[in-house]
Short mmCIF file of C-alpha atoms in Angstrom, two decimals:
data_model
loop_
_atom_site.label_atom_id
_atom_site.label_comp_id
_atom_site.label_asym_id
_atom_site.label_seq_id
_atom_site.Cartn_x
_atom_site.Cartn_y
_atom_site.Cartn_z
CA GLU A 78 -9.24 0.96 16.02
CA PRO A 79 -6.90 -2.02 15.49
CA GLU A 80 -3.75 -1.23 13.59
CA VAL A 81 -0.68 -2.80 12.08
CA THR A 82 2.47 -1.92 14.03
CA GLN A 83 6.01 -2.05 12.68
CA THR A 84 9.37 -1.86 14.40
CA PRO A 85 11.83 -0.27 14.22
CA SER A 86 10.64 2.93 12.61
CA HIS A 87 14.14 3.54 11.24
CA GLN A 88 16.95 1.03 10.72
CA VAL A 89 20.45 1.97 9.62
CA THR A 90 22.62 -0.94 8.51
CA GLN A 91 25.98 -1.44 6.82
CA MET A 92 25.91 -2.97 3.35
CA GLY A 93 26.24 -6.74 3.52
CA GLN A 94 24.67 -7.03 6.96
CA GLU A 95 21.50 -8.93 7.73
CA VAL A 96 18.44 -7.02 8.81
CA ILE A 97 15.11 -8.14 10.25
CA LEU A 98 12.04 -5.94 10.01
CA ARG A 99 9.19 -6.74 12.36
CA CYS A 100 5.45 -6.38 12.09
CA VAL A 101 2.49 -7.13 14.31
CA PRO A 102 -0.55 -7.51 12.04
CA ILE A 103 -4.12 -6.83 13.13
CA SER A 104 -5.00 -9.65 15.50
CA ASN A 105 -7.79 -11.45 13.62
CA HIS A 106 -6.17 -11.08 10.19
CA LEU A 107 -4.81 -14.12 8.45
CA TYR A 108 -3.22 -12.65 5.30
CA PHE A 109 0.05 -10.78 5.55
CA TYR A 110 2.06 -8.75 3.08
CA TRP A 111 5.26 -6.81 2.65
CA TYR A 112 5.60 -3.88 0.27
CA ARG A 113 8.38 -1.42 -0.25
CA GLN A 114 8.58 2.17 -1.47
CA ILE A 115 11.85 3.54 -2.76
CA LEU A 116 12.01 7.32 -2.30
CA GLY A 117 9.99 9.04 -5.02
CA GLN A 118 8.71 5.79 -6.50
CA LYS A 119 5.55 3.69 -6.34
CA VAL A 120 4.65 1.34 -3.53
CA GLU A 121 5.71 -2.12 -4.80
CA PHE A 122 4.51 -5.54 -3.74
CA LEU A 123 7.14 -7.91 -2.35
CA VAL A 124 5.38 -10.96 -0.90
CA SER A 125 2.12 -12.29 0.51
CA PHE A 126 1.85 -14.95 3.20
CA TYR A 127 -1.01 -17.15 4.35
CA ASN A 128 -1.26 -20.29 6.42
CA ASN A 129 2.46 -20.28 7.14
CA GLU A 130 3.57 -20.20 3.56
CA ILE A 131 4.26 -17.71 0.80
CA SER A 132 1.24 -17.38 -1.48
CA GLU A 133 2.76 -14.97 -3.98
CA LYS A 134 6.05 -13.12 -4.45
CA SER A 135 7.40 -10.54 -6.85
CA GLU A 136 10.59 -10.59 -8.89
CA ILE A 137 12.12 -8.29 -6.28
CA PHE A 138 11.72 -10.97 -3.61
CA ASP A 139 14.82 -13.00 -4.46
CA ASP A 140 16.86 -15.43 -2.38
CA GLN A 141 18.14 -12.59 -0.20
CA PHE A 142 14.66 -12.11 1.23
CA SER A 143 12.67 -14.36 3.54
CA VAL A 144 9.55 -14.05 5.64
CA GLU A 145 8.49 -15.79 8.79
CA ARG A 146 5.66 -15.90 11.27
CA PRO A 147 7.69 -16.98 14.32
CA ASP A 148 4.75 -16.89 16.74
CA GLY A 149 1.06 -16.05 16.82
CA SER A 150 1.51 -12.30 16.58
CA ASN A 151 4.69 -11.34 14.70
CA PHE A 152 5.48 -11.36 10.99
CA THR A 153 9.05 -10.65 9.92
CA LEU A 154 10.95 -9.78 6.78
CA LYS A 155 14.64 -10.72 6.69
CA ILE A 156 17.14 -9.42 4.20
CA ARG A 157 20.23 -11.62 4.39
CA SER A 158 22.94 -9.48 2.82
CA THR A 159 21.75 -5.94 2.31
CA LYS A 160 22.63 -3.89 -0.75
CA LEU A 161 22.57 -0.13 -1.22
CA GLU A 162 19.50 -0.49 -3.44
CA ASP A 163 17.56 -2.08 -0.56
CA SER A 164 17.27 1.38 0.99
CA ALA A 165 13.53 2.10 1.07
CA MET A 166 10.43 2.28 3.24
CA TYR A 167 9.15 -1.20 3.97
CA PHE A 168 5.45 -1.52 4.74
CA CYS A 169 3.70 -4.45 6.31
CA ALA A 170 -0.01 -4.99 5.61
CA SER A 171 -2.64 -7.44 6.72
CA SER A 172 -6.16 -8.34 5.66
CA ASP A 173 -9.05 -10.52 6.64
CA ARG A 174 -10.16 -11.94 3.33
CA VAL A 175 -12.92 -13.98 4.94
CA SER A 176 -14.86 -10.80 5.69
CA ASN A 177 -13.86 -9.16 2.41
CA GLN A 178 -11.71 -6.53 4.07
CA PRO A 179 -8.97 -4.75 2.12
CA GLN A 180 -5.35 -4.51 3.17
CA HIS A 181 -4.43 -2.26 6.10
CA PHE A 182 -0.90 -0.92 6.33
CA GLY A 183 1.52 -0.09 9.09
CA ASP A 184 3.56 3.11 9.19
CA GLY A 185 6.61 1.38 7.80
CA THR A 186 10.28 0.92 8.60
CA ARG A 187 12.69 3.24 6.89
CA LEU A 188 15.72 1.14 5.97
CA SER A 189 18.93 2.99 5.22
CA ILE A 190 21.88 0.99 3.88
CA LEU A 191 25.28 2.65 4.20
CA GLN B 274 2.05 0.67 -20.97
CA LYS B 275 2.10 0.95 -17.18
CA GLU B 276 -0.46 -1.15 -15.33
CA VAL B 277 -1.69 1.80 -13.27
CA GLU B 278 -1.12 5.44 -14.13
CA GLN B 279 -1.71 8.40 -11.86
CA ASP B 280 -0.71 12.01 -12.31
CA PRO B 281 1.81 12.76 -9.52
CA GLY B 282 0.84 16.43 -9.35
CA PRO B 283 1.45 18.39 -7.22
CA LEU B 284 -2.12 19.65 -7.09
CA SER B 285 -2.83 22.80 -5.12
CA VAL B 286 -6.39 23.95 -4.33
CA PRO B 287 -7.98 26.51 -1.99
CA GLU B 288 -9.81 25.35 1.11
CA GLY B 289 -13.41 24.41 0.33
CA ALA B 290 -12.71 23.37 -3.26
CA ILE B 291 -13.86 20.11 -4.80
CA VAL B 292 -10.87 17.92 -5.61
CA SER B 293 -10.85 15.30 -8.35
CA LEU B 294 -8.14 12.63 -8.37
CA ASN B 295 -7.91 10.00 -11.08
CA CYS B 296 -6.18 6.81 -12.14
CA THR B 297 -6.24 4.82 -15.33
CA TYR B 298 -5.29 1.20 -15.65
CA SER B 299 -4.62 -1.29 -18.41
CA ASN B 300 -5.45 -4.69 -16.88
CA SER B 301 -9.14 -5.49 -17.33
CA ALA B 302 -8.83 -8.26 -14.72
CA PHE B 303 -8.72 -5.73 -11.87
CA GLN B 304 -11.92 -5.94 -9.84
CA TYR B 305 -11.14 -4.31 -6.48
CA PHE B 306 -10.22 -0.66 -6.28
CA MET B 307 -8.89 1.30 -3.34
CA TRP B 308 -7.86 4.80 -2.46
CA TYR B 309 -5.27 5.30 0.24
CA ARG B 310 -4.10 8.55 1.82
CA GLN B 311 -0.45 8.83 2.81
CA TYR B 312 0.90 11.57 5.03
CA SER B 313 4.63 12.26 5.05
CA ARG B 314 6.63 9.47 6.70
CA LYS B 315 3.46 7.44 7.38
CA GLY B 316 1.94 4.33 5.87
CA PRO B 317 -0.96 4.27 3.42
CA GLU B 318 -4.27 4.77 5.22
CA LEU B 319 -7.33 3.22 3.60
CA LEU B 320 -9.95 5.77 2.53
CA MET B 321 -12.26 4.01 0.09
CA TYR B 322 -12.74 0.46 -1.13
CA THR B 323 -14.98 -0.51 -4.04
CA TYR B 324 -15.71 -3.64 -6.00
CA SER B 325 -16.31 -3.49 -9.76
CA SER B 326 -18.00 -0.48 -11.36
CA GLY B 327 -20.12 2.10 -9.60
CA ASN B 328 -20.00 4.83 -6.99
CA LYS B 329 -19.39 4.79 -3.28
CA GLU B 330 -19.76 7.70 -0.91
CA ASP B 331 -18.34 8.17 2.59
CA GLY B 332 -18.74 11.60 4.11
CA ARG B 333 -16.86 14.11 1.96
CA PHE B 334 -15.32 11.38 -0.18
CA THR B 335 -16.82 9.74 -3.28
CA ALA B 336 -15.12 6.97 -5.24
CA GLN B 337 -16.13 6.15 -8.80
CA VAL B 338 -15.11 3.18 -10.89
CA ASP B 339 -15.72 2.91 -14.63
CA LYS B 340 -14.45 -0.48 -15.70
CA SER B 341 -15.45 0.03 -19.32
CA SER B 342 -13.05 2.99 -19.52
CA LYS B 343 -10.55 1.52 -17.04
CA TYR B 344 -10.77 4.74 -15.06
CA ILE B 345 -11.25 5.41 -11.36
CA SER B 346 -11.77 8.67 -9.52
CA LEU B 347 -11.82 10.04 -6.01
CA PHE B 348 -13.72 13.24 -5.28
CA ILE B 349 -13.18 15.25 -2.12
CA ARG B 350 -15.86 17.82 -1.31
CA ASP B 351 -15.26 20.86 0.90
CA SER B 352 -11.54 20.15 0.99
CA GLN B 353 -9.67 21.01 4.20
CA PRO B 354 -5.98 21.78 4.89
CA SER B 355 -5.90 18.47 6.79
CA ASP B 356 -6.61 16.72 3.47
CA SER B 357 -3.14 17.75 2.30
CA ALA B 358 -1.38 14.43 1.65
CA THR B 359 -0.45 12.06 -1.14
CA TYR B 360 -3.38 10.03 -2.49
CA LEU B 361 -2.64 6.57 -3.84
CA CYS B 362 -4.92 4.51 -6.00
CA ALA B 363 -4.49 0.76 -5.76
CA MET B 364 -6.19 -2.23 -7.29
CA ASN B 365 -6.08 -5.99 -7.44
CA ARG B 366 -7.60 -8.89 -9.33
CA ASN B 367 -8.88 -10.88 -6.40
CA GLN B 368 -9.51 -10.56 -2.71
CA GLY B 369 -6.22 -10.93 -0.89
CA GLY B 370 -4.13 -10.56 -4.02
CA LYS B 371 -1.21 -8.22 -4.42
CA LEU B 372 -2.05 -4.56 -4.75
CA ILE B 373 -0.82 -2.60 -7.74
CA PHE B 374 -0.39 1.05 -6.84
CA GLY B 375 -0.39 4.24 -8.82
CA GLN B 376 2.41 6.76 -8.44
CA GLY B 377 0.34 8.85 -6.00
CA THR B 378 -0.93 12.42 -6.38
CA GLU B 379 0.40 15.02 -3.97
CA LEU B 380 -2.44 17.30 -2.86
CA SER B 381 -2.07 20.60 -1.04
CA VAL B 382 -5.14 22.41 0.29
CA LYS B 383 -4.37 26.02 1.09
CA PRO B 384 -6.26 27.84 3.90
#
């Protein structure tokens, strides 16, 4: 069964450094999302992306965050200058709205900011 | 009032029991309702997906949505130790829109 894949599974970064989290969505999906889950808290929406532009973003998704679809298969989340509070699991999801399919998630990248 | 509320548990049941998991929500605009299962250090795995009110059954799993009460449920029949996981309810207003998640209920099924 097709799946969303994310790399790396664990990223350790010094505070203030830039980090890029990578995702390969399911191949025929056109809608892409990033969510995060701080330890012990709810899964929270960050941003949705369609047709090479952001369709919706949350208050969390400030100027430090950006997303990109650099080629036909990858979808990335960049955090420009990481803060301690950015430590969380980051999940990528994709969906095929045309066929009324819900969002399918990857296994996440655990981001640890030191 | 939180948009989506879910009792975090933990909930512990013996193998073979019927499990009932529930969420309430406050936003009447929600139309699409999902249940995800999350094992430790894994991503949410879609279990059930329903639109508007009604019931949906898939094997041992039954999802119910009562929009008039703003209440959704997931029932697991003949629960197995492999069902031990955190169960997340999620919902959105429109296809492709952001998902709003509940806190998740941690379920443990004892052999």
